[in-house]
Every structure is written in C-alpha cells, then in structure tokens.
C-alpha cells in the first residue's frame, strides 16, 4: 500500500477512536442508579468571577451507593456550590450541614430507567454516525487517489480495510450500549 493510503487509514482509525471516546464520556453523564462523582462532571461553580468545575473547588466523595458528599476547599463556597448543583438541573436536592454538602441520589423509577436507556441509544447512534462519516471521508479520499493514478486493486483493498474498520468500531459501540443498558436497567 502507498503512504497516502496508510495515512488515510490511520486518520480514519483515529477519527473512529475519537467517536468511541466521545461515546464513553457521554455514557459517564448518564447515571445508572448508583452514586458517582462523574454525575457532577457538568456542574460549574462561580469561583470569584470565573466558572470552575466542581472538582476544582471541592473534594467529591461517594461514601455509599446512594450518597455523594462535597467538601469545599473554602467554607464560603458552600452556598455557591449548592446553588450551582441546583442550576445544573440534575434532579438532585443538595443538603448543606455547615461543613459538607450531602446529595442523596434517589433510586431510579422504571420510567426514568427507560428514558435513560433511550438517551444511551441516542448517544450510541450519534457515535455510529460519526463512524460512518469517517468511512465516507476515507472512501472519498481513496477515490481521489484512484483518479490520480493509484492502482485500482490497491484502492479496492483500502476500501475493504475501511469497511472492516467501520464494522469493528460499530460492533464496539453496540457492545458499549449493551453494557450501559444493562447497567441502567439493573435495579
């Protein structure tokens, strides 16, 4: 194979890997019943005029499966953290005891579990679209090389390689989705 085709295959694989990584991050934000510091990953606190991630202004810990505790590095940050959690609209009701903020993670209802499973399917479908777009871009680049004089056999085998990559990455997405759905639906 030529250098150009190797480059196309490498960049396609990199792009597809990026889609999988994005999917994994999206799945972290979909809570599956038990408490996790990742649930608060989207919360930003007004820290002296700048929006800072919650993890930079407090220590986040999970003492049990239904509780998240936040210990601010500065006492005067208790109320801004509490306010930021409420604004983030995550469905949590933070309690402030003067030293810590305690969040009780409510158990998920059956309807909410189904909703979260649908959300996971949407994220997986978005990742598949990203994979297919990477395949389309790669095939377009390969066809350009064929027009520029690269052997038809080399281009055909490169297209087959791109399709094999696509199939393997879509299979990975389906596996990730199956694991996430099982995690969500587990009571």
CSV table of C-alpha atoms in Angstrom, one decimal:
chain,number,residue,atom,x,y,z
A,1,UNK,CA,0.0,0.0,0.0
A,2,UNK,CA,1.0,3.5,-0.6
A,3,UNK,CA,1.9,6.1,2.0
A,4,UNK,CA,-1.2,8.1,1.2
A,5,UNK,CA,-3.5,5.2,1.8
A,6,UNK,CA,-1.7,4.3,5.1
A,7,UNK,CA,-2.3,7.9,6.1
A,8,UNK,CA,-6.0,7.8,5.2
A,9,UNK,CA,-6.4,4.5,7.1
A,10,UNK,CA,-4.6,5.9,10.2
A,11,UNK,CA,-6.6,9.1,10.3
A,12,UNK,CA,-9.8,7.2,9.8
A,13,UNK,CA,-9.0,4.9,12.7
A,14,UNK,CA,-8.1,7.9,14.8
A,15,UNK,CA,-11.4,9.6,14.0
A,16,UNK,CA,-13.4,6.4,14.8
A,17,UNK,CA,-11.5,6.0,18.1
A,18,UNK,CA,-12.5,9.6,18.8
A,19,UNK,CA,-16.1,8.7,18.3
A,20,UNK,CA,-15.8,5.8,20.8
A,21,UNK,CA,-14.1,8.1,23.4
A,22,UNK,CA,-16.9,10.7,23.0
A,23,UNK,CA,-19.5,8.0,23.5
A,24,UNK,CA,-17.7,6.8,26.7
A,25,UNK,CA,-17.7,10.3,28.0
A,26,UNK,CA,-21.4,10.8,27.1
A,27,UNK,CA,-22.2,7.5,28.9
A,28,UNK,CA,-20.5,8.7,32.1
A,29,UNK,CA,-23.0,11.6,32.3
A,30,UNK,CA,-26.0,9.1,32.1
A,31,UNK,CA,-26.4,8.0,35.6
A,32,UNK,CA,-27.2,4.4,36.3
A,33,UNK,CA,-28.7,4.4,39.7
A,34,UNK,CA,-25.6,4.3,41.9
A,35,UNK,CA,-23.8,7.5,43.0
A,36,UNK,CA,-20.7,8.5,41.2
A,37,UNK,CA,-18.5,11.7,41.1
A,38,UNK,CA,-18.9,11.7,37.3
A,39,UNK,CA,-22.6,12.6,37.9
A,40,UNK,CA,-21.4,16.1,38.9
A,41,UNK,CA,-19.0,16.5,36.0
A,42,UNK,CA,-21.2,19.0,34.2
A,43,UNK,CA,-21.5,21.3,37.2
A,44,UNK,CA,-19.6,24.6,37.2
A,45,UNK,CA,-19.3,26.9,40.1
A,46,UNK,CA,-18.9,30.7,40.1
A,47,UNK,CA,-15.5,30.9,41.8
A,48,UNK,CA,-14.5,34.5,42.2
A,49,UNK,CA,-16.0,35.5,38.9
A,50,UNK,CA,-14.9,32.5,36.8
A,51,UNK,CA,-16.7,29.3,36.1
A,52,UNK,CA,-14.7,26.5,37.6
A,53,UNK,CA,-15.5,22.7,37.6
A,54,UNK,CA,-16.9,21.4,40.8
A,55,UNK,CA,-13.9,19.1,41.3
A,56,UNK,CA,-11.6,22.2,41.4
A,57,UNK,CA,-13.4,23.9,44.3
A,58,UNK,CA,-14.3,20.8,46.5
A,59,UNK,CA,-13.4,17.3,47.3
A,60,UNK,CA,-16.0,14.9,45.9
A,61,UNK,CA,-16.5,11.5,47.6
A,62,UNK,CA,-19.0,8.7,47.5
A,63,UNK,CA,-19.4,7.1,50.9
A,64,UNK,CA,-22.1,4.7,49.7
A,65,UNK,CA,-24.1,3.8,46.6
A,66,UNK,CA,-26.8,6.4,47.3
A,67,UNK,CA,-24.8,9.4,48.7
A,68,UNK,CA,-22.3,11.9,47.3
A,69,UNK,CA,-20.5,14.3,49.7
A,70,UNK,CA,-18.8,17.5,48.7
A,71,UNK,CA,-16.3,19.2,51.0
A,72,UNK,CA,-15.4,22.7,49.7
A,73,UNK,CA,-11.8,23.7,49.9
A,74,UNK,CA,-13.1,27.1,51.3
A,75,UNK,CA,-16.1,27.3,53.7
A,76,UNK,CA,-17.5,30.4,51.9
A,77,UNK,CA,-18.0,28.2,48.8
A,78,UNK,CA,-20.8,26.1,50.4
A,79,UNK,CA,-23.7,28.2,49.1
A,80,UNK,CA,-22.3,28.8,45.6
A,81,UNK,CA,-21.7,25.1,45.2
A,82,UNK,CA,-25.2,24.3,46.4
A,83,UNK,CA,-26.6,26.9,44.0
A,84,UNK,CA,-24.6,25.5,41.1
A,85,UNK,CA,-25.9,22.0,41.7
A,86,UNK,CA,-29.5,23.3,41.7
A,87,UNK,CA,-28.9,25.3,38.5
A,88,UNK,CA,-27.4,22.2,36.8
A,89,UNK,CA,-30.9,20.6,37.0
A,90,UNK,CA,-29.6,17.1,37.6
A,91,UNK,CA,-32.6,16.2,39.7
A,92,UNK,CA,-30.6,16.3,43.0
A,93,UNK,CA,-31.5,18.2,46.2
A,94,UNK,CA,-28.3,19.1,47.9
A,95,UNK,CA,-28.3,19.5,51.7
A,96,UNK,CA,-25.8,21.8,53.5
A,97,UNK,CA,-24.8,20.9,57.0
A,98,UNK,CA,-22.3,23.7,57.5
A,99,UNK,CA,-19.2,21.7,56.6
A,100,UNK,CA,-20.3,19.4,53.8
A,101,UNK,CA,-22.9,19.3,51.0
A,102,UNK,CA,-24.6,16.0,51.0
A,103,UNK,CA,-26.5,14.8,48.0
A,104,UNK,CA,-28.8,11.8,48.3
A,105,UNK,CA,-29.1,10.1,44.9
A,106,UNK,CA,-32.8,9.0,44.6
A,107,UNK,CA,-33.4,5.5,43.2
A,108,UNK,CA,-34.5,5.5,39.6
A,109,UNK,CA,-38.1,4.8,38.6
A,110,UNK,CA,-38.9,2.3,35.8
A,111,UNK,CA,-39.9,5.2,33.5
A,112,UNK,CA,-36.7,7.1,34.2
A,113,UNK,CA,-34.7,4.0,33.5
A,114,UNK,CA,-36.4,3.6,30.1
A,115,UNK,CA,-35.8,7.3,29.4
A,116,UNK,CA,-32.1,6.9,30.3
A,117,UNK,CA,-31.8,3.8,28.1
A,118,UNK,CA,-33.3,5.8,25.2
A,119,UNK,CA,-30.8,8.6,25.9
A,120,UNK,CA,-28.0,6.0,25.8
A,121,UNK,CA,-29.3,4.7,22.4
A,122,UNK,CA,-29.3,8.2,21.0
A,123,UNK,CA,-25.7,8.7,22.1
A,124,UNK,CA,-24.7,5.4,20.5
A,125,UNK,CA,-26.5,6.3,17.3
A,126,UNK,CA,-24.6,9.6,17.2
A,127,UNK,CA,-21.3,7.7,17.6
A,128,UNK,CA,-22.3,5.4,14.8
A,129,UNK,CA,-23.0,8.5,12.6
A,130,UNK,CA,-19.5,9.7,13.4
A,131,UNK,CA,-18.1,6.3,12.4
A,132,UNK,CA,-20.0,6.4,9.1
A,133,UNK,CA,-18.9,9.9,8.4
A,134,UNK,CA,-15.2,8.9,8.9
A,135,UNK,CA,-15.8,6.0,6.5
A,136,UNK,CA,-17.4,8.3,3.9
A,137,UNK,CA,-14.4,10.7,4.2
A,138,UNK,CA,-11.9,7.9,3.8
A,139,UNK,CA,-13.7,6.4,0.8
A,140,UNK,CA,-13.8,9.9,-0.8
A,141,UNK,CA,-10.1,10.3,-0.3
A,142,UNK,CA,-9.4,6.9,-1.7
A,143,UNK,CA,-11.4,7.6,-4.8
A,144,UNK,CA,-9.4,10.8,-5.3
A,145,UNK,CA,-6.2,8.8,-5.2
A,146,UNK,CA,-7.6,6.3,-7.7
A,147,UNK,CA,-8.4,9.2,-10.1
A,148,UNK,CA,-4.8,10.5,-9.5
A,149,UNK,CA,-3.4,7.2,-10.8
A,150,UNK,CA,-3.2,4.9,-7.8
A,151,UNK,CA,-3.8,1.2,-8.8
A,152,UNK,CA,-7.5,0.2,-8.7
A,153,UNK,CA,-6.6,-3.0,-6.8
A,154,UNK,CA,-4.8,-1.1,-4.0
A,155,UNK,CA,-7.8,1.3,-3.8
A,156,UNK,CA,-10.3,-1.6,-3.6
A,157,UNK,CA,-8.3,-3.3,-0.8
A,158,UNK,CA,-8.1,0.1,1.0
A,159,UNK,CA,-11.9,0.5,0.8
A,160,UNK,CA,-12.3,-3.1,2.2
A,161,UNK,CA,-10.0,-2.2,5.0
A,162,UNK,CA,-12.0,1.0,5.8
A,163,UNK,CA,-15.2,-1.1,5.8
A,164,UNK,CA,-13.6,-3.7,8.2
A,165,UNK,CA,-12.6,-0.8,10.5
A,166,UNK,CA,-16.2,0.5,10.3
A,167,UNK,CA,-17.7,-2.9,11.1
A,168,UNK,CA,-15.3,-3.4,14.1
A,169,UNK,CA,-16.0,0.1,15.6
A,170,UNK,CA,-19.8,-0.2,15.2
A,171,UNK,CA,-19.6,-3.6,16.9
A,172,UNK,CA,-17.7,-1.8,19.8
A,173,UNK,CA,-20.4,0.8,20.0
A,174,UNK,CA,-23.1,-1.9,20.2
A,175,UNK,CA,-21.1,-3.7,23.0
A,176,UNK,CA,-20.8,-0.4,24.9
A,177,UNK,CA,-24.5,0.2,24.5
A,178,UNK,CA,-25.4,-3.3,25.7
A,179,UNK,CA,-23.3,-2.8,28.9
A,180,UNK,CA,-24.7,0.6,29.6
A,181,UNK,CA,-28.4,-0.5,29.0
A,182,UNK,CA,-27.8,-3.5,31.4
A,183,UNK,CA,-26.3,-1.1,34.0
A,184,UNK,CA,-29.3,1.3,33.6
A,185,UNK,CA,-32.0,-1.3,33.8
A,186,UNK,CA,-30.4,-3.2,36.8
A,187,UNK,CA,-32.5,-2.4,39.9
